[in-house]
Amino acid sequence: MSDRKPAGQFIDAAIDLLRRVRDEEAHTIEAAGTLIADTVRDGGRLFAFGAGHSSLAAQDVVYRAGGLALMNLLAVPGVVGVDVMPATLGSALERVDGLASAVLDSSPLREGDTLVIISLSGRNALPVEMALNARALGVRVIGVTSVAYASETKSRHTSGTFLKDHCDIVLDSKIAVGDAELTLDTVPAPFAPASTVVTSALLQAVMATAAAALAERGIEPPLLRSGNVDGGHDWNGRVMEQYGDRIFYRR
């Protein structure tokens, strides 16, 4: 490591990853944003799913000031975050075969919708099965994952495949296996994960692309405004009334 302090080293590492994503994923970001714009235009609904810490990036695009009002969270009880006790239960549930099928069967997802699935490793049964079954329903799937895991780890799904193998579009976060950017001789394990920073930035880039694509087609993007600015609540109320049949986080 350089003489720069760990805080600076981590920020530099995150910036390097963001630059890689900007330069190397420009085409897939454009494709994902266009797909989301197409879905909005065609009357489809938008959903995001992530398990464990991957759920943070999913939550960041749902009911978000400056974001698309139509993005809904596809929640799986026990895996949305670390609020479940014990926290290790969430990791265990990601490996359970059949859970994704049960979730999709009881969800509002239908043909013509788009589902964003976020999974850093993309190797566990839950995200793989979620993508497989969603596509079988006629749902378009955008996967956000680290492609490196597919070559450096083994799948935990019975098919032996990864999330990236069952998506219409794959966004590669470029995160190294293990999700830790720093090492020190005095620290016994790698530390400082950057996946949340990079994945959230990737998804916000996709949302920005979608909003611009809708505007270019003469469609006003269904964006939310902050409730902490004057007129924000009134603005959001109008958007939610107009698109109420495609917004599920109010029900």
PDB file of C-alpha atoms in Angstrom, residues 67-249:
ATOM      1  CA  GLY A  67     -35.709   8.812  -8.955  1.00  0.00           C
ATOM      2  CA  LEU A  68     -38.393   7.055 -10.956  1.00  0.00           C
ATOM      3  CA  ALA A  69     -41.631   6.716  -9.017  1.00  0.00           C
ATOM      4  CA  LEU A  70     -42.391   3.419 -10.745  1.00  0.00           C
ATOM      5  CA  MET A  71     -39.478   1.518  -9.227  1.00  0.00           C
ATOM      6  CA  ASN A  72     -40.771  -0.945  -6.625  1.00  0.00           C
ATOM      7  CA  LEU A  73     -38.876  -3.121  -4.153  1.00  0.00           C
ATOM      8  CA  LEU A  74     -39.378  -6.862  -4.564  1.00  0.00           C
ATOM      9  CA  ALA A  75     -38.870  -7.844  -0.952  1.00  0.00           C
ATOM     10  CA  VAL A  76     -38.113 -11.343   0.292  1.00  0.00           C
ATOM     11  CA  PRO A  77     -38.771 -11.665   4.046  1.00  0.00           C
ATOM     12  CA  GLY A  78     -35.567 -12.359   5.921  1.00  0.00           C
ATOM     13  CA  VAL A  79     -33.123 -11.308   3.208  1.00  0.00           C
ATOM     14  CA  VAL A  80     -33.789  -7.594   2.710  1.00  0.00           C
ATOM     15  CA  GLY A  81     -31.183  -6.491   5.242  1.00  0.00           C
ATOM     16  CA  VAL A  82     -29.455  -7.150   8.518  1.00  0.00           C
ATOM     17  CA  ASP A  83     -32.550  -6.335  10.582  1.00  0.00           C
ATOM     18  CA  VAL A  84     -33.468 -10.046  10.642  1.00  0.00           C
ATOM     19  CA  MET A  85     -32.196 -11.899  13.702  1.00  0.00           C
ATOM     20  CA  PRO A  86     -29.871 -13.645  13.607  1.00  0.00           C
ATOM     21  CA  ALA A  87     -28.296 -11.701  10.738  1.00  0.00           C
ATOM     22  CA  THR A  88     -26.754 -14.913   9.419  1.00  0.00           C
ATOM     23  CA  LEU A  89     -30.246 -16.191   8.594  1.00  0.00           C
ATOM     24  CA  GLY A  90     -30.366 -13.906   5.580  1.00  0.00           C
ATOM     25  CA  SER A  91     -27.231 -15.469   4.140  1.00  0.00           C
ATOM     26  CA  ALA A  92     -28.660 -18.938   4.714  1.00  0.00           C
ATOM     27  CA  LEU A  93     -31.939 -18.073   2.987  1.00  0.00           C
ATOM     28  CA  GLU A  94     -30.065 -16.968  -0.144  1.00  0.00           C
ATOM     29  CA  ARG A  95     -29.032 -20.587  -0.612  1.00  0.00           C
ATOM     30  CA  VAL A  96     -32.518 -22.112  -0.289  1.00  0.00           C
ATOM     31  CA  ASP A  97     -33.861 -23.684  -3.468  1.00  0.00           C
ATOM     32  CA  GLY A  98     -37.475 -22.832  -4.222  1.00  0.00           C
ATOM     33  CA  LEU A  99     -37.655 -19.586  -2.252  1.00  0.00           C
ATOM     34  CA  ALA A 100     -37.567 -17.391  -5.346  1.00  0.00           C
ATOM     35  CA  SER A 101     -40.404 -19.369  -6.920  1.00  0.00           C
ATOM     36  CA  ALA A 102     -42.582 -18.832  -3.864  1.00  0.00           C
ATOM     37  CA  VAL A 103     -41.812 -15.105  -3.857  1.00  0.00           C
ATOM     38  CA  LEU A 104     -42.578 -14.646  -7.550  1.00  0.00           C
ATOM     39  CA  ASP A 105     -45.801 -16.638  -7.279  1.00  0.00           C
ATOM     40  CA  SER A 106     -47.107 -14.171  -4.683  1.00  0.00           C
ATOM     41  CA  SER A 107     -45.663 -11.023  -6.272  1.00  0.00           C
ATOM     42  CA  PRO A 108     -47.356  -8.632  -8.734  1.00  0.00           C
ATOM     43  CA  LEU A 109     -44.690  -9.293 -11.395  1.00  0.00           C
ATOM     44  CA  ARG A 110     -46.130 -10.105 -14.797  1.00  0.00           C
ATOM     45  CA  GLU A 111     -45.172 -10.321 -18.444  1.00  0.00           C
ATOM     46  CA  GLY A 112     -43.862  -7.015 -19.762  1.00  0.00           C
ATOM     47  CA  ASP A 113     -42.365  -5.871 -16.454  1.00  0.00           C
ATOM     48  CA  THR A 114     -38.665  -5.325 -15.800  1.00  0.00           C
ATOM     49  CA  LEU A 115     -36.839  -6.668 -12.747  1.00  0.00           C
ATOM     50  CA  VAL A 116     -33.417  -5.487 -11.619  1.00  0.00           C
ATOM     51  CA  ILE A 117     -31.628  -8.225  -9.650  1.00  0.00           C
ATOM     52  CA  ILE A 118     -28.584  -7.212  -7.638  1.00  0.00           C
ATOM     53  CA  SER A 119     -26.203  -9.859  -6.372  1.00  0.00           C
ATOM     54  CA  LEU A 120     -22.501  -9.234  -5.969  1.00  0.00           C
ATOM     55  CA  SER A 121     -21.454 -12.860  -6.380  1.00  0.00           C
ATOM     56  CA  GLY A 122     -24.451 -13.993  -8.424  1.00  0.00           C
ATOM     57  CA  ARG A 123     -23.723 -17.525  -7.243  1.00  0.00           C
ATOM     58  CA  ASN A 124     -26.447 -18.223  -4.706  1.00  0.00           C
ATOM     59  CA  ALA A 125     -29.669 -20.074  -5.449  1.00  0.00           C
ATOM     60  CA  LEU A 126     -31.989 -17.148  -4.728  1.00  0.00           C
ATOM     61  CA  PRO A 127     -30.818 -14.619  -7.354  1.00  0.00           C
ATOM     62  CA  VAL A 128     -30.181 -17.302  -9.974  1.00  0.00           C
ATOM     63  CA  GLU A 129     -33.629 -18.833  -9.502  1.00  0.00           C
ATOM     64  CA  MET A 130     -35.205 -15.375  -9.377  1.00  0.00           C
ATOM     65  CA  ALA A 131     -33.779 -14.520 -12.783  1.00  0.00           C
ATOM     66  CA  LEU A 132     -34.646 -17.888 -14.297  1.00  0.00           C
ATOM     67  CA  ASN A 133     -38.246 -17.847 -13.142  1.00  0.00           C
ATOM     68  CA  ALA A 134     -38.831 -14.172 -13.876  1.00  0.00           C
ATOM     69  CA  ARG A 135     -37.744 -14.597 -17.486  1.00  0.00           C
ATOM     70  CA  ALA A 136     -40.001 -17.629 -17.785  1.00  0.00           C
ATOM     71  CA  LEU A 137     -42.882 -15.288 -16.853  1.00  0.00           C
ATOM     72  CA  GLY A 138     -41.938 -12.893 -19.650  1.00  0.00           C
ATOM     73  CA  VAL A 139     -40.245 -10.413 -17.339  1.00  0.00           C
ATOM     74  CA  ARG A 140     -37.108  -8.690 -18.611  1.00  0.00           C
ATOM     75  CA  VAL A 141     -34.176  -9.029 -16.200  1.00  0.00           C
ATOM     76  CA  ILE A 142     -31.304  -6.640 -15.618  1.00  0.00           C
ATOM     77  CA  GLY A 143     -28.558  -8.239 -13.523  1.00  0.00           C
ATOM     78  CA  VAL A 144     -26.071  -6.219 -11.486  1.00  0.00           C
ATOM     79  CA  THR A 145     -23.191  -8.410 -10.384  1.00  0.00           C
ATOM     80  CA  SER A 146     -19.443  -8.938 -10.357  1.00  0.00           C
ATOM     81  CA  VAL A 147     -18.669 -11.135 -13.334  1.00  0.00           C
ATOM     82  CA  ALA A 148     -15.338 -12.103 -11.738  1.00  0.00           C
ATOM     83  CA  TYR A 149     -17.147 -14.447  -9.350  1.00  0.00           C
ATOM     84  CA  ALA A 150     -18.296 -16.639 -12.237  1.00  0.00           C
ATOM     85  CA  SER A 151     -14.703 -17.495 -13.118  1.00  0.00           C
ATOM     86  CA  GLU A 152     -13.241 -17.618  -9.602  1.00  0.00           C
ATOM     87  CA  THR A 153     -15.989 -19.322  -7.565  1.00  0.00           C
ATOM     88  CA  LYS A 154     -18.498 -22.147  -7.989  1.00  0.00           C
ATOM     89  CA  SER A 155     -22.235 -21.669  -8.340  1.00  0.00           C
ATOM     90  CA  ARG A 156     -24.459 -22.673  -5.428  1.00  0.00           C
ATOM     91  CA  HIS A 157     -27.450 -23.242  -7.689  1.00  0.00           C
ATOM     92  CA  THR A 158     -28.301 -26.748  -8.822  1.00  0.00           C
ATOM     93  CA  SER A 159     -27.854 -25.703 -12.459  1.00  0.00           C
ATOM     94  CA  GLY A 160     -24.248 -24.691 -11.866  1.00  0.00           C
ATOM     95  CA  THR A 161     -24.987 -21.308 -13.420  1.00  0.00           C
ATOM     96  CA  PHE A 162     -24.717 -17.724 -12.174  1.00  0.00           C
ATOM     97  CA  LEU A 163     -27.029 -14.736 -12.228  1.00  0.00           C
ATOM     98  CA  LYS A 164     -25.206 -13.356 -15.268  1.00  0.00           C
ATOM     99  CA  ASP A 165     -26.292 -16.408 -17.274  1.00  0.00           C
ATOM    100  CA  HIS A 166     -30.011 -15.598 -16.990  1.00  0.00           C
ATOM    101  CA  CYS A 167     -30.294 -11.873 -17.690  1.00  0.00           C
ATOM    102  CA  ASP A 168     -31.312  -9.791 -20.679  1.00  0.00           C
ATOM    103  CA  ILE A 169     -28.663  -7.242 -19.690  1.00  0.00           C
ATOM    104  CA  VAL A 170     -25.720  -7.661 -17.287  1.00  0.00           C
ATOM    105  CA  LEU A 171     -24.038  -4.751 -15.528  1.00  0.00           C
ATOM    106  CA  ASP A 172     -20.597  -5.729 -14.247  1.00  0.00           C
ATOM    107  CA  SER A 173     -19.614  -3.868 -11.068  1.00  0.00           C
ATOM    108  CA  LYS A 174     -15.934  -4.879 -11.499  1.00  0.00           C
ATOM    109  CA  ILE A 175     -15.688  -5.702  -7.788  1.00  0.00           C
ATOM    110  CA  ALA A 176     -12.952  -8.220  -6.983  1.00  0.00           C
ATOM    111  CA  VAL A 177     -13.912 -11.498  -5.337  1.00  0.00           C
ATOM    112  CA  GLY A 178     -14.113 -10.918  -1.595  1.00  0.00           C
ATOM    113  CA  ASP A 179     -15.279  -7.291  -1.856  1.00  0.00           C
ATOM    114  CA  ALA A 180     -12.426  -5.721   0.097  1.00  0.00           C
ATOM    115  CA  GLU A 181     -10.223  -3.035  -1.396  1.00  0.00           C
ATOM    116  CA  LEU A 182      -7.485  -2.640   1.238  1.00  0.00           C
ATOM    117  CA  THR A 183      -4.872  -4.719   3.018  1.00  0.00           C
ATOM    118  CA  LEU A 184      -2.440  -3.884   5.812  1.00  0.00           C
ATOM    119  CA  ASP A 185       0.308  -5.940   7.396  1.00  0.00           C
ATOM    120  CA  THR A 186      -1.220  -5.143  10.797  1.00  0.00           C
ATOM    121  CA  VAL A 187      -4.749  -6.216   9.813  1.00  0.00           C
ATOM    122  CA  PRO A 188      -5.341  -9.981   9.480  1.00  0.00           C
ATOM    123  CA  ALA A 189      -7.930  -9.803   6.685  1.00  0.00           C
ATOM    124  CA  PRO A 190      -8.672  -7.623   3.638  1.00  0.00           C
ATOM    125  CA  PHE A 191     -11.078  -4.786   4.476  1.00  0.00           C
ATOM    126  CA  ALA A 192     -13.020  -1.776   3.135  1.00  0.00           C
ATOM    127  CA  PRO A 193     -15.756  -3.071   0.754  1.00  0.00           C
ATOM    128  CA  ALA A 194     -16.738  -0.872  -2.194  1.00  0.00           C
ATOM    129  CA  SER A 195     -19.602  -2.836  -3.749  1.00  0.00           C
ATOM    130  CA  THR A 196     -22.366  -0.646  -2.315  1.00  0.00           C
ATOM    131  CA  VAL A 197     -20.741   2.553  -3.584  1.00  0.00           C
ATOM    132  CA  VAL A 198     -20.202   1.174  -7.073  1.00  0.00           C
ATOM    133  CA  THR A 199     -23.493  -0.689  -7.429  1.00  0.00           C
ATOM    134  CA  SER A 200     -25.533   2.290  -6.276  1.00  0.00           C
ATOM    135  CA  ALA A 201     -23.695   4.534  -8.727  1.00  0.00           C
ATOM    136  CA  LEU A 202     -24.301   2.034 -11.535  1.00  0.00           C
ATOM    137  CA  LEU A 203     -28.026   1.951 -10.866  1.00  0.00           C
ATOM    138  CA  GLN A 204     -28.347   5.709 -10.552  1.00  0.00           C
ATOM    139  CA  ALA A 205     -26.560   6.008 -13.905  1.00  0.00           C
ATOM    140  CA  VAL A 206     -29.140   3.634 -15.371  1.00  0.00           C
ATOM    141  CA  MET A 207     -32.020   5.643 -13.879  1.00  0.00           C
ATOM    142  CA  ALA A 208     -30.553   8.881 -15.247  1.00  0.00           C
ATOM    143  CA  THR A 209     -30.298   7.263 -18.679  1.00  0.00           C
ATOM    144  CA  ALA A 210     -33.913   6.092 -18.481  1.00  0.00           C
ATOM    145  CA  ALA A 211     -35.208   9.538 -17.504  1.00  0.00           C
ATOM    146  CA  ALA A 212     -33.346  11.194 -20.361  1.00  0.00           C
ATOM    147  CA  ALA A 213     -34.515   8.529 -22.828  1.00  0.00           C
ATOM    148  CA  LEU A 214     -38.153   9.091 -21.859  1.00  0.00           C
ATOM    149  CA  ALA A 215     -37.789  12.845 -22.252  1.00  0.00           C
ATOM    150  CA  GLU A 216     -36.226  12.393 -25.688  1.00  0.00           C
ATOM    151  CA  ARG A 217     -39.356  10.507 -26.728  1.00  0.00           C
ATOM    152  CA  GLY A 218     -41.618  13.274 -25.520  1.00  0.00           C
ATOM    153  CA  ILE A 219     -42.683  11.372 -22.381  1.00  0.00           C
ATOM    154  CA  GLU A 220     -42.394  13.196 -19.066  1.00  0.00           C
ATOM    155  CA  PRO A 221     -40.346  10.907 -16.776  1.00  0.00           C
ATOM    156  CA  PRO A 222     -42.386   9.956 -13.674  1.00  0.00           C
ATOM    157  CA  LEU A 223     -39.850  11.391 -11.245  1.00  0.00           C
ATOM    158  CA  LEU A 224     -40.234  12.000  -7.531  1.00  0.00           C
ATOM    159  CA  ARG A 225     -39.138  15.203  -5.847  1.00  0.00           C
ATOM    160  CA  SER A 226     -37.816  15.647  -2.334  1.00  0.00           C
ATOM    161  CA  GLY A 227     -40.481  16.108   0.315  1.00  0.00           C
ATOM    162  CA  ASN A 228     -38.141  18.625   1.911  1.00  0.00           C
ATOM    163  CA  VAL A 229     -38.470  21.184  -0.891  1.00  0.00           C
ATOM    164  CA  ASP A 230     -41.489  23.455  -1.236  1.00  0.00           C
ATOM    165  CA  GLY A 231     -44.132  21.823  -3.386  1.00  0.00           C
ATOM    166  CA  GLY A 232     -42.464  18.407  -3.234  1.00  0.00           C
ATOM    167  CA  HIS A 233     -45.367  16.587  -1.602  1.00  0.00           C
ATOM    168  CA  ASP A 234     -47.892  18.047  -4.047  1.00  0.00           C
ATOM    169  CA  TRP A 235     -45.679  17.069  -6.986  1.00  0.00           C
ATOM    170  CA  ASN A 236     -45.291  13.509  -5.700  1.00  0.00           C
ATOM    171  CA  GLY A 237     -49.005  13.223  -5.036  1.00  0.00           C
ATOM    172  CA  ARG A 238     -49.775  14.037  -8.662  1.00  0.00           C
ATOM    173  CA  VAL A 239     -47.215  11.533  -9.947  1.00  0.00           C
ATOM    174  CA  MET A 240     -48.493   8.787  -7.663  1.00  0.00           C
ATOM    175  CA  GLU A 241     -52.080   9.452  -8.666  1.00  0.00           C
ATOM    176  CA  GLN A 242     -51.195   9.278 -12.348  1.00  0.00           C
ATOM    177  CA  TYR A 243     -49.188   6.062 -12.000  1.00  0.00           C
ATOM    178  CA  GLY A 244     -50.917   4.556  -8.968  1.00  0.00           C
ATOM    179  CA  ASP A 245     -51.632   1.263 -10.723  1.00  0.00           C
ATOM    180  CA  ARG A 246     -47.895   0.701 -11.159  1.00  0.00           C
ATOM    181  CA  ILE A 247     -46.728   1.773  -7.697  1.00  0.00           C
ATOM    182  CA  PHE A 248     -46.861  -0.920  -5.026  1.00  0.00           C
ATOM    183  CA  TYR A 249     -44.973   0.599  -2.084  1.00  0.00           C
TER     184      TYR A 249
END
